XYZ file of N, CA and C in Angstrom:
300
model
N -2.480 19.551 6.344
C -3.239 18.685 5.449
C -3.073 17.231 5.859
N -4.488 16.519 5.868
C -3.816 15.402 5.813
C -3.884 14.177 4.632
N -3.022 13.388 4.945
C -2.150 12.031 4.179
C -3.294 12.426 3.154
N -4.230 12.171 2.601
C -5.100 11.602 1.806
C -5.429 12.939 0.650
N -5.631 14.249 1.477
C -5.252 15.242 0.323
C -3.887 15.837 0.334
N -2.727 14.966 0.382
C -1.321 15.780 0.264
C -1.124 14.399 -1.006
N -1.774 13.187 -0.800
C -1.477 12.407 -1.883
C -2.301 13.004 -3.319
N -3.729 13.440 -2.930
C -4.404 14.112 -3.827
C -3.965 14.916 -5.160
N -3.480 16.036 -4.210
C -2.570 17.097 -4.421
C -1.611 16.929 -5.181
N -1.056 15.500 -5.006
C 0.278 15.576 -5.479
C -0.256 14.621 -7.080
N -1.203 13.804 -6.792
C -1.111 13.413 -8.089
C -1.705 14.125 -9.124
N -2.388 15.182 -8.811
C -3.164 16.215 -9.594
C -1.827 16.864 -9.965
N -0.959 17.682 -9.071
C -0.021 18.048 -9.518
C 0.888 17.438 -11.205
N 0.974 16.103 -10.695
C 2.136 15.461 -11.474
C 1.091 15.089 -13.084
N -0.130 14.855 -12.817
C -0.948 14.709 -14.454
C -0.877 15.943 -14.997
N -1.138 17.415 -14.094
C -1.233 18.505 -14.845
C 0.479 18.694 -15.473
N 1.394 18.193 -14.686
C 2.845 18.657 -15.892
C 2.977 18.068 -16.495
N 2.461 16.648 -16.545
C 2.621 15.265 -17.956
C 1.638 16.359 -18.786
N 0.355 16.495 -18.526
C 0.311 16.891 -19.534
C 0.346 18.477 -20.517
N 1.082 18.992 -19.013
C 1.601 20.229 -19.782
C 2.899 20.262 -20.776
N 3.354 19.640 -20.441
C 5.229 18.566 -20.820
C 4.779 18.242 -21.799
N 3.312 17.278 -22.710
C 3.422 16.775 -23.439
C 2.709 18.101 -24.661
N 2.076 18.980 -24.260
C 1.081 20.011 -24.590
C 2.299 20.952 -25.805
N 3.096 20.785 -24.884
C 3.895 22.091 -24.896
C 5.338 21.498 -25.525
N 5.069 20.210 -26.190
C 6.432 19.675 -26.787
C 7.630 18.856 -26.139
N 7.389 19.087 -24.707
C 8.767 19.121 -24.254
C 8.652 17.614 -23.750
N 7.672 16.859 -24.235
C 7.316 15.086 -23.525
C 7.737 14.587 -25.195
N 8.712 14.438 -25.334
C 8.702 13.481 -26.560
C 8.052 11.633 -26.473
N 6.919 11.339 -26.239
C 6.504 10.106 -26.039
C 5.116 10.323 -27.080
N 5.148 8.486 -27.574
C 3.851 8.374 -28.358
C 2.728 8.417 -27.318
N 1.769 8.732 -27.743
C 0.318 8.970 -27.052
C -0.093 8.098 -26.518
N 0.343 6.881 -26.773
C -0.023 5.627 -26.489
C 0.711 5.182 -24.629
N 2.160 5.878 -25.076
C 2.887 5.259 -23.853
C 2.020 6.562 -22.644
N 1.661 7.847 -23.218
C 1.380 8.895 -22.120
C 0.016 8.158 -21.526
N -0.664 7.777 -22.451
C -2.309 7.167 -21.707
C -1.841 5.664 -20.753
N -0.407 5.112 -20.649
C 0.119 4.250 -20.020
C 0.487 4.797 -18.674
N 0.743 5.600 -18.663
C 1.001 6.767 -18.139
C 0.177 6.915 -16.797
N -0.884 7.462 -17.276
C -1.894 7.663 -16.836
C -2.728 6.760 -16.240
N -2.971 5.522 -16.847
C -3.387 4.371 -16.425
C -2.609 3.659 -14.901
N -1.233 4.080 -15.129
C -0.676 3.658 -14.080
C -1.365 4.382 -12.547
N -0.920 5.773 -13.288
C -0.617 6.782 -12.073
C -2.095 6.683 -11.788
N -3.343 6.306 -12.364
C -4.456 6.500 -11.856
C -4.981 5.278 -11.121
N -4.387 4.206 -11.290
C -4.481 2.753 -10.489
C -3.702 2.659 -9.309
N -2.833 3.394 -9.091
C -1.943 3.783 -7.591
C -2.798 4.246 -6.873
N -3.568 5.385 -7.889
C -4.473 6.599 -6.393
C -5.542 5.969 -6.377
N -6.320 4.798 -7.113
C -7.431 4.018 -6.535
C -6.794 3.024 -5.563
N -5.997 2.276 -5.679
C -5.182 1.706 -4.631
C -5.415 2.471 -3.581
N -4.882 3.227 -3.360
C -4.660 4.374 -2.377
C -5.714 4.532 -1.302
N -6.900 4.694 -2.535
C -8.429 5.337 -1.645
C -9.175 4.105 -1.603
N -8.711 2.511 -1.966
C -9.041 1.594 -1.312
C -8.728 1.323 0.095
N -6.965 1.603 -0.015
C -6.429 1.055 1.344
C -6.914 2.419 2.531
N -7.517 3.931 2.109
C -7.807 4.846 3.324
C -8.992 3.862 3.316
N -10.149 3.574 2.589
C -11.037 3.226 2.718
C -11.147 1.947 4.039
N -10.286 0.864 4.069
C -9.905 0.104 4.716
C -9.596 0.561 6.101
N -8.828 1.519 5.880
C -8.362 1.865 7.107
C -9.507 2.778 8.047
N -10.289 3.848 7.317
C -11.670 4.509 7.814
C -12.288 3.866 8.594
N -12.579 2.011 7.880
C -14.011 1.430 8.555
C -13.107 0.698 9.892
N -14.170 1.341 10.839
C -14.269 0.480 12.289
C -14.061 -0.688 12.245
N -13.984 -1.912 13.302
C -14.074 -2.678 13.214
C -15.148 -3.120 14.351
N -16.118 -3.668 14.042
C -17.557 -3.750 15.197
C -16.900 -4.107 16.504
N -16.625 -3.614 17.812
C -16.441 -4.061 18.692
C -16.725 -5.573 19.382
N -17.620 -6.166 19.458
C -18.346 -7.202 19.899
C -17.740 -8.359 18.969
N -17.370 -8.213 17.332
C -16.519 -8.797 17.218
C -15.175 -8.862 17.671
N -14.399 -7.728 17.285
C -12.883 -7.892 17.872
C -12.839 -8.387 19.675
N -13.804 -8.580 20.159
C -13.669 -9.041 21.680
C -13.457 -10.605 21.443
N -14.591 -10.909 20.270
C -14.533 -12.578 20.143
C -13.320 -13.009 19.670
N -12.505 -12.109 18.657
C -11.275 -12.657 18.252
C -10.297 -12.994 19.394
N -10.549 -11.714 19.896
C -9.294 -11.636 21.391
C -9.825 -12.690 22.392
N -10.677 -13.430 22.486
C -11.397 -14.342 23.410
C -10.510 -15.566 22.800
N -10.535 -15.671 21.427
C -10.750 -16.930 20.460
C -9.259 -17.019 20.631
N -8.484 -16.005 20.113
C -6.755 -15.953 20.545
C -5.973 -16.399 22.017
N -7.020 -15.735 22.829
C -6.582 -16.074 23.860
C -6.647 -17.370 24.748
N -7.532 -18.452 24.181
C -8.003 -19.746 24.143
C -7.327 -20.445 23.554
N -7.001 -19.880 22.170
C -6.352 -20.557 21.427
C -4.865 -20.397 21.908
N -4.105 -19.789 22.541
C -3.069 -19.334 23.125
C -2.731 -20.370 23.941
N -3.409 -20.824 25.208
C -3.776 -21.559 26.294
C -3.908 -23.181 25.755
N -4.319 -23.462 24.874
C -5.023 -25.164 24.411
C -3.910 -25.255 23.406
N -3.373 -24.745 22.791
C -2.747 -25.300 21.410
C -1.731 -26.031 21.919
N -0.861 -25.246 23.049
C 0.407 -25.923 23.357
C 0.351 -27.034 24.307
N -0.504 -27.000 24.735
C -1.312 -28.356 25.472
C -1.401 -29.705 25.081
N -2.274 -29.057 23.350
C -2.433 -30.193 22.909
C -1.241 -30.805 21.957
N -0.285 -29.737 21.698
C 0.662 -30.457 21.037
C 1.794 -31.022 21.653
N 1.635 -30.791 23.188
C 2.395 -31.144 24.252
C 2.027 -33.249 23.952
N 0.537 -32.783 24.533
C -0.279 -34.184 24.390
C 0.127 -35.218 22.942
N 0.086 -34.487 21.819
C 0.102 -35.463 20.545
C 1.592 -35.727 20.551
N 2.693 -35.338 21.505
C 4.260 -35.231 21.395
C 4.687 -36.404 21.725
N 5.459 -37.340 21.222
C 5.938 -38.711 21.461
C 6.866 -38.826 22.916
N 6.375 -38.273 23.760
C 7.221 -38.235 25.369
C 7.967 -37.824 25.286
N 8.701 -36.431 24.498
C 10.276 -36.070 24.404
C 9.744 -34.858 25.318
N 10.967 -34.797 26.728
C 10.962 -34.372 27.903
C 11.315 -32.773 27.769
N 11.622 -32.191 26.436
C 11.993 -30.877 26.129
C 10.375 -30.364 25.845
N 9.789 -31.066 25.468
C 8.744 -30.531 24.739
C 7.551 -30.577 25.557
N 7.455 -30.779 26.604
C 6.428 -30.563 28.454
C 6.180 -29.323 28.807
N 7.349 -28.117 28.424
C 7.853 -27.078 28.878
C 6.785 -26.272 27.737
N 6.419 -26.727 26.501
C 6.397 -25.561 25.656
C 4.655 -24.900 26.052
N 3.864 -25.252 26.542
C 2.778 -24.761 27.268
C 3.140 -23.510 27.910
N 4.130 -23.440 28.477
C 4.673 -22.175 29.304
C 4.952 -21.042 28.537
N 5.095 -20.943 27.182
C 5.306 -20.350 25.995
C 4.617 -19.165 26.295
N 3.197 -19.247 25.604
C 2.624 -18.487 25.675
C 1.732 -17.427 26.806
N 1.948 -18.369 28.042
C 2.051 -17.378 29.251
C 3.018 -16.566 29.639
């Protein structure tokens, strides 16, 4: 199985004994705290099937090339220029080499 119906599974599991537990006596809680309950455990598993959701969608190729273009530019110029805006301190010439 995977991740997404073993989480399924499991939270179906755990509502059907809350509310067999509470059915059947053995949940001593007001009704109020069990629908708290519930509210929780049901805002985890939308969480949940937000973050598969997230994780499902692609990311368009043609973008992620521009990021890695944009990083890798930005990699190259930053230490350059903060080399440049640096008040002549002779440690700080070197830091361009950083990121190569």
């Amino acid at each position: 199985l995977d991740s997404e119906c073993r989480v399924s599974s499991e939270f179906t599991r755990v509502m059907t004994t809350i509310n067999a537990r509470r059915s059947a006596g053995g949940l001593w809680v007001d009704p109020p705290a069990v629908a708290q309950i519930h509210k929780v455990l049901s805002d985890g598993m939308l969480g949940f099937q937000q973050a598969c959701k997230l994780e499902d969608t692609p990311l368009p190729f043609p973008y992620a090339q521009m990021v890695s273009a944009a990083l890798f530019l930005f990699a190259l110029t930053y230490p350059l220029m903060a080399v440049s805006k640096a008040s002549g301190e002779d440690g700080v010439r070197v830091a361009w080499l950083a990121p190569i």
